[in-house]
Amino acid sequence: MTEQNLALWLPKRGARFEVGPAPYTPPAPNEVVVRARALAVNPVDGMPGFAYRFVVPWLTYPAVVGSDVAGEVVEVGTGVTRLRPGDRVVGHAFGVEKSQNRAAEGAFQHYVVLMQHMVAPIPDSLPFTQAAVLPLTLSTAATGLFQQDHLGLALPTADAPERHETVLVWGASTSVGSNAVQLVRNAGYRVVATASPRNFDYVKSLGAAAVVDRQSRRAVDELVRAIGDSPLAGSLAIGRGSLVPTVRIASRTEGSKRVTSTQTEQVTRLRSPRARRPGVRVSGIWGGTLKDNEVGPAIYADFLPAALARGTYRAAPEAVVVGNGLDRIPEALRRLKTGVSAKKLVVTV
C-alpha cells in the first residue's frame, strides 16, 4: 500500500514546526494505520525547547509529536482482529514515548501508526472533531485512577455496582478531570470535585455528586464535609496548586490515603519530610504507562467502544475547531497557552 503522507515536523529541539512530506509506514503486528481526520492539542505538544529537554530527553529529531487522533483505519497488521479498514476510531499515539520514539507514531500527520489495543471504534453519531478530545487526557485519568501503582480502583464496566466509596477529583472541569469524573462514575464510585463556579453544572452533568469552588478559602473544609461519612477510595489532583490541598483532605478523611497527581514536580516537593502527611501516599502520573499494562486495553478495547455507543460516556470536554490543515496546529498551540476552560482545541486534517 502506497499513500502520500504529510506531517508537521519538529526539526530539532526548540525549532519551529514545519509541514513537509513524510513516509507512509505500514503497520507491524498488532498495529494499525489510521488516516487522521481530526487532531487535538495538549500543553505537552507545545513545550519550549528547554522543557522538552527535561520531559522527553530521549526524543529523536526530526520528530512528529502529538497524541490525540481520530480518523479511519486504512491498514491493519497481523494479529489485529478487532479492527478493520474503514472503521471510524479514536486512538492514543505514542511517538514521543521512550519505548516507541519514532515519527511514524506521532499524531500530527495524515497517516498515523497506532497500537491496536490503544484504539477504540467510535459510533457514527460521534464526529471525529469531538472524538479527538479524548486520548491523552483519557489515558492520563485512567492511569491515575486504575493502575495499581496509583489509586488502583476497580475498572469501569457497563454494569458496575455502587461501591459506597467516594473519589475526590480536584480540577474536574479540565480535560483530564472531565474524563476522570466519568471513569469514576462508570466504575461505581461517588465523585466529589472542584471547579470554577461557572463550570459547576458541567461537572455535575458528568456525574459529580458535589462540586466546590477550587479557589474558595474554605475549599478543603467544604470538601471534607461533602465527602462526609463515605470513605475515600482515592484522590486525584489535577493542575497547578492542586496537590497540597488534596493531601490535606486525604489526611482528614476516612478511607484510602492514596493521592495521585498530574503535576509530578509537586509530588517531588510533597515527599520532603516537612511536607509529608502521616499515612498519605503520593504518586505522580505519566499518562503513557497504561499502554504497557492491563489498564490500556481495559479502557480502549473493553470499555470505551460500548460506552460511547450507549451514550454512557461522553467525549468531553467540548471541542473547539481552530482550523483545517496541519499548518493550523501551531496556532492551536498558541491559543492553548492563553488558557481554555472546559474546552479542547482541535484541528481537522
Short mmCIF file of N, CA, C and O in Angstrom, two decimals, residues 3 10 15 34 75 77 149 156 164 171 216 220 224 235 244 260-261 288 290 339 347:
data_model
loop_
_atom_site.label_atom_id
_atom_site.label_comp_id
_atom_site.label_asym_id
_atom_site.label_seq_id
_atom_site.Cartn_x
_atom_site.Cartn_y
_atom_site.Cartn_z
N GLU A 3 0.75 5.35 0.11
CA GLU A 3 -0.05 6.55 0.35
C GLU A 3 0.86 7.75 0.44
O GLU A 3 2.01 7.66 0.89
N LEU A 10 8.89 18.56 13.78
CA LEU A 10 9.69 19.38 14.70
C LEU A 10 11.15 19.04 14.37
O LEU A 10 11.66 17.99 14.76
N ALA A 15 13.04 24.27 17.77
CA ALA A 15 12.79 24.81 16.44
C ALA A 15 11.30 25.03 16.23
O ALA A 15 10.46 24.60 17.03
N VAL A 34 -3.98 4.68 10.80
CA VAL A 34 -5.21 5.47 10.79
C VAL A 34 -4.99 6.71 9.94
O VAL A 34 -3.97 7.41 10.10
N GLU A 75 -5.27 0.40 7.29
CA GLU A 75 -4.50 -0.84 7.16
C GLU A 75 -4.28 -1.42 8.55
O GLU A 75 -4.08 -0.68 9.52
N GLY A 77 -2.18 -4.56 10.88
CA GLY A 77 -1.09 -5.52 10.89
C GLY A 77 -1.58 -6.90 11.27
O GLY A 77 -2.73 -7.10 11.67
N ASP A 149 -0.12 1.02 40.79
CA ASP A 149 0.88 1.87 41.44
C ASP A 149 0.34 3.27 41.72
O ASP A 149 1.06 4.10 42.28
N PRO A 156 -13.81 0.50 35.18
CA PRO A 156 -15.18 0.81 34.77
C PRO A 156 -15.76 -0.32 33.93
O PRO A 156 -15.07 -0.96 33.14
N HIS A 164 -20.22 2.60 47.27
CA HIS A 164 -20.38 3.30 48.55
C HIS A 164 -19.05 3.83 49.07
O HIS A 164 -18.79 3.83 50.27
N GLY A 171 -9.97 19.58 40.20
CA GLY A 171 -9.73 20.04 38.82
C GLY A 171 -10.61 19.31 37.83
O GLY A 171 -10.17 18.90 36.75
N SER A 216 -11.99 28.82 46.61
CA SER A 216 -12.53 29.21 47.90
C SER A 216 -11.50 29.00 49.00
O SER A 216 -10.79 27.99 49.03
N VAL A 220 -11.02 23.24 51.30
CA VAL A 220 -10.66 21.99 51.97
C VAL A 220 -11.76 21.59 52.96
O VAL A 220 -12.22 20.44 52.97
N VAL A 224 -14.21 18.27 52.71
CA VAL A 224 -14.27 17.29 53.80
C VAL A 224 -15.72 17.05 54.20
O VAL A 224 -16.16 15.91 54.40
N SER A 235 -7.80 9.85 45.76
CA SER A 235 -7.91 11.26 45.37
C SER A 235 -7.00 11.53 44.18
O SER A 235 -5.87 11.06 44.13
N VAL A 244 -1.32 20.02 47.26
CA VAL A 244 -1.27 20.30 48.70
C VAL A 244 -2.66 20.23 49.35
O VAL A 244 -2.84 19.53 50.35
N THR A 260 -2.94 10.73 43.85
CA THR A 260 -2.11 10.74 42.66
C THR A 260 -2.29 12.06 41.93
O THR A 260 -3.37 12.66 41.98
N SER A 261 -1.24 12.52 41.27
CA SER A 261 -1.22 13.88 40.73
C SER A 261 -0.67 13.92 39.32
O SER A 261 0.25 13.17 38.97
N GLY A 288 1.36 7.78 29.72
CA GLY A 288 1.59 6.78 28.70
C GLY A 288 1.81 5.38 29.21
O GLY A 288 1.93 4.44 28.41
N LEU A 290 -0.10 3.23 30.73
CA LEU A 290 -1.18 2.25 30.62
C LEU A 290 -1.09 1.39 29.37
O LEU A 290 -1.70 0.32 29.31
N GLY A 339 -4.93 29.88 27.60
CA GLY A 339 -5.87 29.30 28.56
C GLY A 339 -7.22 28.98 27.95
O GLY A 339 -7.78 29.79 27.21
N VAL A 347 -7.87 20.50 15.47
CA VAL A 347 -7.62 20.87 14.08
C VAL A 347 -8.07 19.72 13.20
O VAL A 347 -7.78 18.55 13.50
#
